[in-house]
CSV table of C-alpha atoms and ligand atoms in Angstrom, one decimal:
chain,number,residue,atom,x,y,z
A,1,MET,CA,-147.8,-36.7,-98.7
A,2,ASN,CA,-145.3,-37.6,-95.9
A,3,THR,CA,-146.3,-38.1,-92.2
A,4,GLU,CA,-145.4,-34.6,-91.2
A,5,GLN,CA,-147.4,-33.0,-94.0
A,6,SER,CA,-150.3,-35.3,-93.3
A,7,SER,CA,-150.3,-34.4,-89.6
A,8,LYS,CA,-150.1,-30.6,-90.5
A,9,ARG,CA,-153.1,-31.1,-92.8
A,10,ARG,CA,-155.1,-32.9,-90.1
A,11,ASN,CA,-154.3,-30.1,-87.7
A,12,PHE,CA,-155.3,-27.5,-90.2
A,13,LEU,CA,-158.5,-29.2,-90.9
A,14,LYS,CA,-159.3,-29.3,-87.1
A,15,THR,CA,-158.6,-25.6,-86.9
A,16,THR,CA,-160.6,-24.7,-89.9
A,17,LEU,CA,-163.6,-26.7,-88.7
A,18,ALA,CA,-163.3,-25.2,-85.2
A,19,LEU,CA,-163.2,-21.7,-86.7
A,20,GLY,CA,-166.1,-22.5,-89.0
A,21,ALA,CA,-168.2,-23.8,-86.1
A,22,THR,CA,-167.9,-20.5,-84.3
A,23,ALA,CA,-169.2,-18.6,-87.2
A,24,PHE,CA,-172.3,-20.8,-87.7
A,25,ILE,CA,-173.9,-20.5,-84.3
A,26,ASN,CA,-177.2,-18.6,-84.5
A,27,PRO,CA,-180.3,-18.9,-82.4
A,28,ILE,CA,-182.7,-19.9,-85.1
A,29,GLN,CA,-180.6,-22.5,-86.8
A,30,THR,CA,-182.7,-25.5,-87.6
A,31,MET,CA,-180.0,-28.2,-87.6
A,32,ALA,CA,-176.9,-28.1,-85.4
A,33,SER,CA,-173.8,-27.6,-87.5
A,34,LEU,CA,-171.2,-27.6,-84.7
A,35,PRO,CA,-168.7,-30.2,-85.9
A,36,GLU,CA,-167.7,-32.4,-83.0
A,37,LYS,CA,-165.6,-34.7,-85.2
A,38,VAL,CA,-163.1,-33.8,-87.9
A,39,ASP,CA,-165.3,-35.6,-90.5
A,40,GLU,CA,-168.5,-33.8,-89.6
A,41,PHE,CA,-170.2,-32.0,-92.4
A,42,ALA,CA,-169.4,-28.2,-92.3
A,43,ILE,CA,-168.8,-25.1,-94.4
A,44,ALA,CA,-165.1,-25.1,-95.3
A,45,VAL,CA,-164.9,-21.5,-96.3
A,46,GLY,CA,-167.2,-18.6,-97.1
A,47,PRO,CA,-169.4,-17.0,-98.0
A,48,TYR,CA,-167.4,-14.8,-100.3
A,49,LEU,CA,-168.9,-12.2,-102.7
A,50,GLN,CA,-168.0,-11.4,-106.3
A,51,THR,CA,-169.8,-9.2,-108.8
A,52,ASN,CA,-169.4,-7.1,-111.9
A,53,PHE,CA,-172.3,-4.9,-110.6
A,54,GLY,CA,-175.4,-4.4,-112.8
A,55,ASN,CA,-177.7,-5.3,-109.8
A,56,GLU,CA,-176.3,-8.8,-109.4
A,57,MET,CA,-174.3,-10.4,-106.6
A,58,THR,CA,-172.7,-13.8,-106.7
A,59,ILE,CA,-172.2,-15.6,-103.4
A,60,LEU,CA,-169.7,-18.5,-103.3
A,61,TRP,CA,-168.7,-21.0,-100.6
A,62,LEU,CA,-167.2,-24.4,-100.1
A,63,THR,CA,-168.3,-27.3,-98.0
A,64,ASN,CA,-166.1,-30.1,-96.8
A,65,LYS,CA,-168.3,-32.8,-98.4
A,66,VAL,CA,-170.6,-32.8,-101.4
A,67,ALA,CA,-174.0,-31.2,-100.8
A,68,ALA,CA,-176.9,-29.3,-102.3
A,69,GLY,CA,-176.7,-25.5,-101.5
A,70,TRP,CA,-178.9,-22.4,-101.6
A,71,VAL,CA,-179.1,-18.8,-100.4
A,72,GLU,CA,-181.9,-17.3,-98.3
A,73,PHE,CA,-182.0,-13.6,-98.6
A,74,GLY,CA,-184.2,-10.5,-98.2
A,75,GLU,CA,-184.3,-6.8,-97.5
A,76,ASP,CA,-185.3,-7.2,-93.9
A,77,VAL,CA,-182.8,-8.8,-91.5
A,78,ASN,CA,-185.6,-10.7,-89.8
A,79,LYS,CA,-187.3,-11.9,-93.0
A,80,LEU,CA,-185.1,-13.7,-95.5
A,81,ASN,CA,-188.1,-14.5,-97.6
A,82,ARG,CA,-186.4,-15.3,-101.0
A,83,LYS,CA,-184.4,-18.3,-102.0
A,84,ALA,CA,-181.8,-18.7,-104.8
A,85,TYR,CA,-179.9,-21.7,-106.1
A,86,GLY,CA,-176.8,-22.3,-108.2
A,87,LYS,CA,-177.2,-22.0,-111.9
A,88,SER,CA,-179.5,-24.7,-113.3
A,89,GLU,CA,-178.1,-26.5,-116.3
A,90,LEU,CA,-180.4,-28.4,-118.6
A,91,GLY,CA,-183.1,-28.5,-115.9
A,92,LEU,CA,-180.7,-29.7,-113.1
A,93,LYS,CA,-180.1,-27.4,-110.1
A,94,ALA,CA,-176.5,-27.2,-109.1
A,95,ALA,CA,-175.8,-29.9,-106.5
A,96,ASN,CA,-173.6,-32.8,-105.5
A,97,SER,CA,-170.6,-30.5,-105.3
A,98,LYS,CA,-168.5,-29.0,-102.5
A,99,LEU,CA,-168.3,-25.7,-104.5
A,100,ASN,CA,-171.4,-23.4,-104.4
A,101,CYS,CA,-172.0,-20.4,-106.6
A,102,VAL,CA,-175.3,-18.6,-106.4
A,103,THR,CA,-176.1,-15.4,-108.3
A,104,LEU,CA,-178.8,-13.1,-106.9
A,105,LYS,CA,-180.3,-11.1,-109.8
A,106,GLY,CA,-182.6,-8.1,-110.2
A,107,LEU,CA,-181.4,-6.4,-107.0
A,108,ILE,CA,-182.6,-2.9,-106.2
A,109,PRO,CA,-179.9,-0.2,-106.5
A,110,GLY,CA,-178.5,1.1,-103.3
A,111,LYS,CA,-180.4,-1.5,-101.1
A,112,THR,CA,-178.9,-3.5,-98.3
A,113,TYR,CA,-179.6,-7.2,-98.6
A,114,TYR,CA,-179.3,-9.8,-95.8
A,115,TYR,CA,-178.4,-13.3,-96.6
A,116,ARG,CA,-177.5,-16.7,-95.3
A,117,ILE,CA,-175.9,-19.7,-97.1
A,118,TYR,CA,-177.3,-23.2,-96.6
A,119,SER,CA,-175.8,-26.6,-97.5
A,120,LYS,CA,-177.5,-30.0,-97.1
A,121,GLU,CA,-175.0,-32.9,-97.2
A,122,ILE,CA,-175.6,-35.5,-99.8
A,123,LYS,CA,-174.6,-38.7,-98.0
A,124,ASP,CA,-175.6,-41.2,-100.7
A,125,PHE,CA,-176.6,-40.5,-104.3
A,126,GLN,CA,-178.4,-43.5,-105.8
A,127,PRO,CA,-180.2,-43.2,-109.1
A,128,TYR,CA,-183.6,-43.4,-107.5
A,129,LYS,CA,-182.9,-42.6,-103.9
A,130,LEU,CA,-180.9,-39.7,-102.6
A,131,THR,CA,-180.0,-39.6,-98.9
A,132,TYR,CA,-179.4,-36.3,-97.3
A,133,GLY,CA,-177.4,-35.7,-94.1
A,134,ASN,CA,-177.2,-32.6,-92.0
A,135,THR,CA,-178.0,-29.1,-93.1
A,136,VAL,CA,-175.6,-26.3,-92.1
A,137,ASN,CA,-175.9,-22.6,-92.5
A,138,SER,CA,-173.9,-19.4,-92.0
A,139,GLU,CA,-174.9,-16.5,-89.7
A,140,THR,CA,-176.8,-13.7,-91.4
A,141,ASN,CA,-174.5,-11.4,-93.4
A,142,SER,CA,-175.3,-8.3,-95.5
A,143,PHE,CA,-174.1,-6.4,-98.5
A,144,ILE,CA,-175.1,-3.3,-100.3
A,145,ASN,CA,-176.2,-3.7,-103.9
A,146,THR,CA,-174.1,-0.8,-105.3
A,147,ASP,CA,-176.1,1.7,-107.3
A,148,ILE,CA,-174.2,1.8,-110.7
A,149,SER,CA,-175.3,5.5,-111.2
A,150,LYS,CA,-173.4,6.5,-108.0
A,151,LYS,CA,-171.1,9.6,-108.4
A,152,GLU,CA,-168.1,8.3,-106.5
A,153,VAL,CA,-166.3,5.0,-106.9
A,154,SER,CA,-163.5,3.7,-104.7
A,155,PHE,CA,-161.6,0.5,-104.7
A,156,LEU,CA,-158.4,-1.1,-103.5
A,157,MET,CA,-155.9,-3.1,-105.6
A,158,LEU,CA,-153.7,-5.9,-104.2
A,159,ASN,CA,-151.3,-7.7,-106.4
A,160,ASP,CA,-148.4,-10.2,-106.3
A,161,ILE,CA,-149.1,-11.7,-102.9
A,162,HIS,CA,-147.4,-14.9,-104.0
A,163,ASP,CA,-148.8,-17.4,-101.4
A,164,ARG,CA,-148.3,-15.0,-98.5
A,165,PRO,CA,-151.8,-15.0,-97.0
A,166,LYS,CA,-150.9,-12.8,-94.1
A,167,SER,CA,-150.2,-9.9,-96.6
A,168,ILE,CA,-153.9,-9.7,-97.4
A,169,PRO,CA,-155.2,-8.5,-94.0
A,170,LEU,CA,-152.0,-6.6,-93.3
A,171,LEU,CA,-152.3,-4.5,-96.5
A,172,LEU,CA,-156.1,-4.1,-96.2
A,173,ASP,CA,-155.8,-2.8,-92.6
A,174,LEU,CA,-153.9,0.2,-94.0
A,175,ASP,CA,-157.3,1.4,-95.3
A,176,LYS,CA,-159.3,0.3,-92.2
A,177,GLY,CA,-162.6,2.1,-91.6
A,178,ASN,CA,-163.0,3.3,-95.2
A,179,LYS,CA,-165.7,2.0,-97.5
A,180,ASN,CA,-164.8,0.5,-100.9
A,181,ASP,CA,-167.0,-0.7,-103.7
A,182,PHE,CA,-164.8,-3.7,-104.3
A,183,ILE,CA,-161.3,-5.1,-103.8
A,184,PHE,CA,-159.4,-5.9,-106.9
A,185,PHE,CA,-156.8,-8.7,-107.0
A,186,ASN,CA,-154.4,-8.0,-109.9
A,187,GLY,CA,-152.8,-11.4,-110.3
A,188,ASP,CA,-150.1,-13.6,-108.9
A,189,ILE,CA,-151.9,-14.2,-105.6
A,190,PHE,CA,-150.3,-17.6,-105.7
A,191,ASP,CA,-146.9,-19.0,-107.0
A,192,TYR,CA,-148.7,-21.9,-108.8
A,193,GLN,CA,-151.9,-23.9,-108.4
A,194,THR,CA,-151.6,-27.1,-106.3
A,195,ASP,CA,-155.0,-27.9,-105.0
A,196,GLU,CA,-158.3,-26.6,-103.5
A,197,GLN,CA,-156.8,-26.3,-100.0
A,198,GLN,CA,-154.2,-23.8,-101.2
A,199,ILE,CA,-157.0,-21.6,-102.7
A,200,ILE,CA,-158.9,-21.8,-99.4
A,201,ASP,CA,-155.9,-21.2,-97.1
A,202,HIS,CA,-154.0,-18.6,-99.1
A,203,MET,CA,-156.8,-16.5,-100.5
A,204,LEU,CA,-160.4,-17.3,-99.7
A,205,LYS,CA,-160.0,-17.6,-95.9
A,206,PRO,CA,-158.1,-14.4,-95.4
A,207,CYS,CA,-160.6,-12.6,-97.7
A,208,VAL,CA,-163.6,-14.0,-95.9
A,209,ASP,CA,-162.1,-13.1,-92.5
A,210,SER,CA,-161.2,-9.6,-93.7
A,211,PHE,CA,-164.0,-8.3,-95.9
A,212,ALA,CA,-165.5,-10.8,-98.5
A,213,LYS,CA,-168.8,-11.5,-96.7
A,214,GLN,CA,-169.8,-7.9,-97.1
A,215,THR,CA,-167.7,-6.5,-99.9
A,216,PRO,CA,-167.2,-8.2,-103.2
A,217,PHE,CA,-163.8,-8.8,-104.8
A,218,ILE,CA,-162.8,-9.0,-108.5
A,219,TYR,CA,-159.9,-11.0,-109.7
A,220,VAL,CA,-157.8,-11.4,-112.8
A,221,ARG,CA,-155.1,-14.1,-113.2
A,222,GLY,CA,-151.5,-13.3,-113.3
A,223,ASN,CA,-149.0,-15.5,-115.1
A,224,HIS,CA,-148.4,-17.6,-111.9
A,225,GLU,CA,-152.1,-18.6,-111.6
A,226,THR,CA,-151.7,-20.3,-115.0
A,227,ARG,CA,-149.1,-22.7,-113.5
A,228,GLY,CA,-149.3,-26.0,-111.7
A,229,LYS,CA,-151.5,-29.1,-111.8
A,230,PHE,CA,-154.6,-27.3,-110.5
A,231,ALA,CA,-154.6,-24.4,-112.9
A,232,ARG,CA,-157.4,-25.9,-115.0
A,233,GLU,CA,-159.7,-26.3,-112.0
A,234,PHE,CA,-158.7,-23.0,-110.5
A,235,PRO,CA,-161.2,-20.7,-112.4
A,236,GLN,CA,-164.3,-22.4,-111.1
A,237,TYR,CA,-163.7,-21.0,-107.6
A,238,PHE,CA,-164.3,-17.5,-108.9
A,239,LYS,CA,-166.9,-15.6,-110.9
A,240,HIS,CA,-164.2,-15.0,-113.5
A,241,VAL,CA,-160.5,-14.7,-113.6
A,242,GLY,CA,-160.2,-13.8,-117.3
A,243,HIS,CA,-161.1,-10.7,-119.3
A,244,ALA,CA,-164.3,-8.7,-118.5
A,245,ALA,CA,-165.7,-5.2,-118.8
A,246,PHE,CA,-168.3,-3.4,-116.7
A,247,THR,CA,-169.5,0.0,-115.7
A,248,LEU,CA,-169.7,1.4,-112.2
A,249,GLY,CA,-170.5,5.1,-111.6
A,250,PRO,CA,-168.4,7.3,-113.9
A,251,VAL,CA,-165.9,4.5,-114.7
A,252,ARG,CA,-165.8,1.8,-117.4
A,253,PHE,CA,-163.6,-1.0,-116.1
A,254,VAL,CA,-161.8,-3.2,-118.5
A,255,ILE,CA,-160.0,-6.3,-117.3
A,256,ILE,CA,-157.4,-8.1,-119.5
A,257,ASP,CA,-155.9,-11.5,-118.7
A,258,THR,CA,-152.3,-11.2,-119.9
A,259,GLY,CA,-151.4,-14.9,-119.7
A,260,GLU,CA,-147.9,-16.3,-119.3
A,261,ASP,CA,-144.6,-14.4,-119.5
A,262,LYS,CA,-142.6,-16.9,-121.4
A,263,GLU,CA,-143.2,-18.1,-125.0
A,264,ASP,CA,-145.7,-20.9,-125.4
A,265,ALA,CA,-143.0,-23.2,-126.7
A,266,HIS,CA,-140.9,-22.9,-123.5
A,267,PRO,CA,-140.1,-26.4,-122.1
A,268,VAL,CA,-141.6,-25.6,-118.7
A,269,TYR,CA,-145.1,-25.4,-120.3
A,270,ALA,CA,-144.6,-28.8,-121.8
A,271,GLY,CA,-146.7,-28.0,-124.9
A,272,ILE,CA,-150.0,-27.5,-123.1
A,273,VAL,CA,-150.5,-23.7,-123.2
A,274,ASP,CA,-151.7,-21.4,-126.0
A,275,PHE,CA,-151.3,-17.8,-124.6
A,276,ASP,CA,-150.4,-16.1,-127.9
A,277,GLN,CA,-153.7,-16.9,-129.4
A,278,TYR,CA,-155.5,-16.1,-126.1
A,279,ARG,CA,-153.9,-12.6,-126.1
A,280,ILE,CA,-154.7,-12.1,-129.8
A,281,ASP,CA,-158.4,-13.0,-129.1
A,282,GLN,CA,-158.4,-10.5,-126.2
A,283,ALA,CA,-156.9,-7.7,-128.3
A,284,GLU,CA,-159.8,-8.3,-130.8
A,285,TRP,CA,-162.2,-8.2,-127.9
A,286,LEU,CA,-160.6,-5.0,-126.6
A,287,LYS,CA,-160.9,-3.4,-130.1
A,288,GLN,CA,-164.6,-4.0,-130.0
A,289,GLU,CA,-164.8,-2.8,-126.4
A,290,ILE,CA,-163.3,0.6,-127.1
A,291,LYS,CA,-165.8,1.1,-129.9
A,292,SER,CA,-168.7,0.2,-127.6
A,293,LYS,CA,-171.2,2.8,-126.4
A,294,GLU,CA,-170.6,2.0,-122.8
A,295,PHE,CA,-166.8,2.6,-123.1
A,296,LYS,CA,-167.2,5.8,-125.2
A,297,LYS,CA,-169.7,7.4,-122.9
A,298,ALA,CA,-167.9,6.7,-119.6
A,299,PRO,CA,-166.1,9.8,-118.2
A,300,PHE,CA,-163.3,7.5,-117.0
A,301,LYS,CA,-161.8,4.3,-118.4
A,302,ILE,CA,-159.6,2.2,-116.1
A,303,VAL,CA,-157.8,-0.9,-117.4
A,304,LEU,CA,-156.6,-3.6,-115.0
A,305,MET,CA,-154.1,-6.1,-116.3
A,306,HIS,CA,-151.4,-8.1,-114.4
A,307,ILE,CA,-148.5,-7.8,-116.9
A,308,PRO,CA,-148.0,-4.1,-117.6
A,309,PRO,CA,-148.5,-3.0,-121.2
A,310,ARG,CA,-145.0,-1.4,-121.0
A,311,PHE,CA,-141.9,-1.3,-118.7
A,312,SER,CA,-141.7,-5.0,-117.6
A,313,GLY,CA,-138.7,-6.3,-119.5
A,314,ASP,CA,-138.2,-8.1,-122.7
A,315,ALA,CA,-139.6,-11.5,-122.1
A,316,HIS,CA,-142.0,-12.8,-124.7
A,317,GLY,CA,-145.3,-12.2,-122.8
A,318,PRO,CA,-144.6,-8.6,-121.8
A,319,LYS,CA,-143.4,-7.8,-125.3
A,320,HIS,CA,-146.5,-9.4,-126.8
A,321,CYS,CA,-148.7,-7.3,-124.4
A,322,THR,CA,-147.0,-4.1,-125.6
A,323,GLU,CA,-147.4,-5.0,-129.2
A,324,LEU,CA,-151.1,-6.0,-128.9
A,325,PHE,CA,-152.6,-3.9,-126.1
A,326,ASP,CA,-150.5,-0.6,-125.9
A,327,PRO,CA,-151.8,0.8,-129.3
A,328,LEU,CA,-155.4,0.0,-128.3
A,329,LEU,CA,-155.0,1.6,-124.9
A,330,ASN,CA,-153.6,4.8,-126.6
A,331,GLN,CA,-156.4,4.7,-129.2
A,332,GLY,CA,-159.1,4.2,-126.5
A,333,LYS,CA,-157.6,7.2,-124.5
A,334,VAL,CA,-157.7,5.3,-121.3
A,335,ASP,CA,-157.4,7.3,-118.1
A,336,LEU,CA,-155.4,4.8,-116.0
A,337,VAL,CA,-153.8,1.4,-116.3
A,338,LEU,CA,-153.2,-0.6,-113.1
A,339,SER,CA,-150.7,-3.5,-113.2
A,340,GLY,CA,-148.4,-5.7,-111.1
A,341,HIS,CA,-145.9,-8.3,-112.1
A,342,THR,CA,-142.6,-6.4,-111.8
A,343,HIS,CA,-142.5,-6.6,-108.0
A,344,LYS,CA,-141.3,-2.9,-108.0
A,345,TYR,CA,-143.9,-0.3,-107.3
A,346,MET,CA,-143.8,2.5,-109.8
A,347,VAL,CA,-145.9,5.3,-111.3
A,348,HIS,CA,-145.2,5.9,-114.9
A,349,GLN,CA,-146.6,9.3,-116.0
A,350,PRO,CA,-148.4,9.6,-119.4
A,351,ASN,CA,-146.1,10.2,-122.3
A,352,LYS,CA,-147.1,11.6,-125.7
A,353,GLU,CA,-144.3,9.5,-127.4
A,354,ALA,CA,-145.2,6.2,-125.8
A,355,ASN,CA,-147.9,5.3,-123.2
A,356,HIS,CA,-150.5,8.1,-123.5
A,357,TYR,CA,-152.0,6.8,-120.3
A,358,PRO,CA,-150.6,6.8,-116.7
A,359,LEU,CA,-149.4,3.3,-115.7
A,360,VAL,CA,-149.4,2.5,-112.0
A,361,ILE,CA,-147.6,-0.7,-111.0
A,362,GLY,CA,-148.1,-2.2,-107.6
A,363,GLY,CA,-145.2,-3.9,-105.8
A,364,GLY,CA,-144.6,-7.1,-103.9
A,365,PRO,CA,-144.4,-9.8,-102.5
A,366,LYS,CA,-141.6,-9.3,-99.9
A,367,ASP,CA,-141.8,-7.1,-96.8
A,368,GLY,CA,-141.0,-3.5,-97.8
A,369,ASN,CA,-142.0,-4.1,-101.4
A,370,ARG,CA,-145.7,-4.8,-100.8
A,371,THR,CA,-148.2,-2.1,-101.7
A,372,LEU,CA,-151.9,-1.2,-101.3
A,373,THR,CA,-153.2,0.9,-104.1
A,374,LYS,CA,-156.3,3.0,-103.5
A,375,ILE,CA,-158.2,4.5,-106.4
A,376,THR,CA,-161.0,7.0,-106.0
A,377,VAL,CA,-163.0,8.6,-108.9
A,378,ASN,CA,-165.6,11.3,-108.3
A,379,SER,CA,-166.9,14.5,-109.8
A,380,SER,CA,-163.6,16.3,-109.4
A,381,GLY,CA,-161.5,13.6,-111.0
A,382,LEU,CA,-159.4,10.5,-110.4
A,383,THR,CA,-156.9,9.9,-107.6
A,384,VAL,CA,-154.5,7.1,-107.1
A,385,LYS,CA,-152.6,6.6,-103.8
A,386,MET,CA,-150.1,3.8,-103.4
A,387,LEU,CA,-149.0,2.9,-99.8
A,388,ASP,CA,-146.2,0.6,-98.9
A,389,ASP,CA,-146.8,-2.1,-96.2
A,390,LEU,CA,-145.9,0.4,-93.4
A,391,GLY,CA,-148.6,2.8,-94.7
A,392,LYS,CA,-146.2,5.3,-96.2
A,393,GLU,CA,-147.3,6.9,-99.5
A,394,VAL,CA,-144.9,5.7,-102.2
A,395,GLY,CA,-146.7,6.8,-105.3
A,396,SER,CA,-149.6,8.9,-106.5
A,397,TYR,CA,-151.4,10.2,-109.5
A,398,THR,CA,-154.3,12.6,-110.0
A,399,ALA,CA,-156.3,13.6,-113.1
A,400,ARG,CA,-159.1,16.2,-113.3
A,401,ARG,CA,-162.4,15.3,-114.9
A,402,LYS,CA,-162.4,16.3,-118.6
B,1,LIG,FE1,-146.4,-11.9,-112.6
């Protein structure tokens, strides 16, 4: 790091801590957490919420030094009478880390929960003597534990931000005032992974500032998140960034991690990736998913995947996605596929000869190409509206309930 970079980083740190300090002031705080010096213990970013629903909510945050963390929560804003810790492994509570990930389980459908995050600095960790420093906590935040039997589901998709953090609030503001069950990040939020600070500055902070203390987000990797020296640490900052499936209201959501776009043997990957096998394994998983009771009984099936299953050129990754996933998406009679990757927004209508499903591709990352995609599913059907970064509708799709 040169002198200019180092000074920028110091300035950033000061700004971050100053912003963090403002957020932590609350009248019943037990220990002061107002950092007077740059190296004072503080919450670096968060809390941010992630969930796959099912009456669970995962709360994540980062501190600037290693600590032991927990969440205090409850149904009454004045009585946070329950406490939850990070996942215990082999009898050890999660601790001695800057990263905190606490899942609240067994929540009541439709209930509002109030919560605060706490972190106690670990100043010295000797085998038989642990020395704690200060404890810091956030203000009280709240979220609604979404009832999965709800009749209407709505969410927003952002994709291909490519290290332009200002795009996140700018695009989300186009839907200001409307409630969404979650925000979906469909890959390539970064160009490549460098370090933790990049994840904080370019994604977590804009998310926390805009929505993520109250509304969860869900994230799948694009091909760019697989690149760079920090790609192997990157997944631990999120509940998951790979494939997953869950039910919310009338929708079965299926998320596929489409991996890289070039062949595994390409020199830029230097022999340390194996995306062909990863995609083959996911195709096998998808085959089982479309046979599952949850998938079959859902009135709507929505698939989210960064590289589109068609129409994204003839590089190895896209072609492999078409070969593996497209027949299964047709076979599963999916109602909608949402993608990114091409940087050109487009709505591809269903086609009996090829993709039997509608394919909506969000744009990005440059001004004029960026999109916010809003999806609503209710008793009358499914609606997709894609807005450009000035708020003009540039694509839409509707399907009636069968
Ligand atoms: Fe991409």
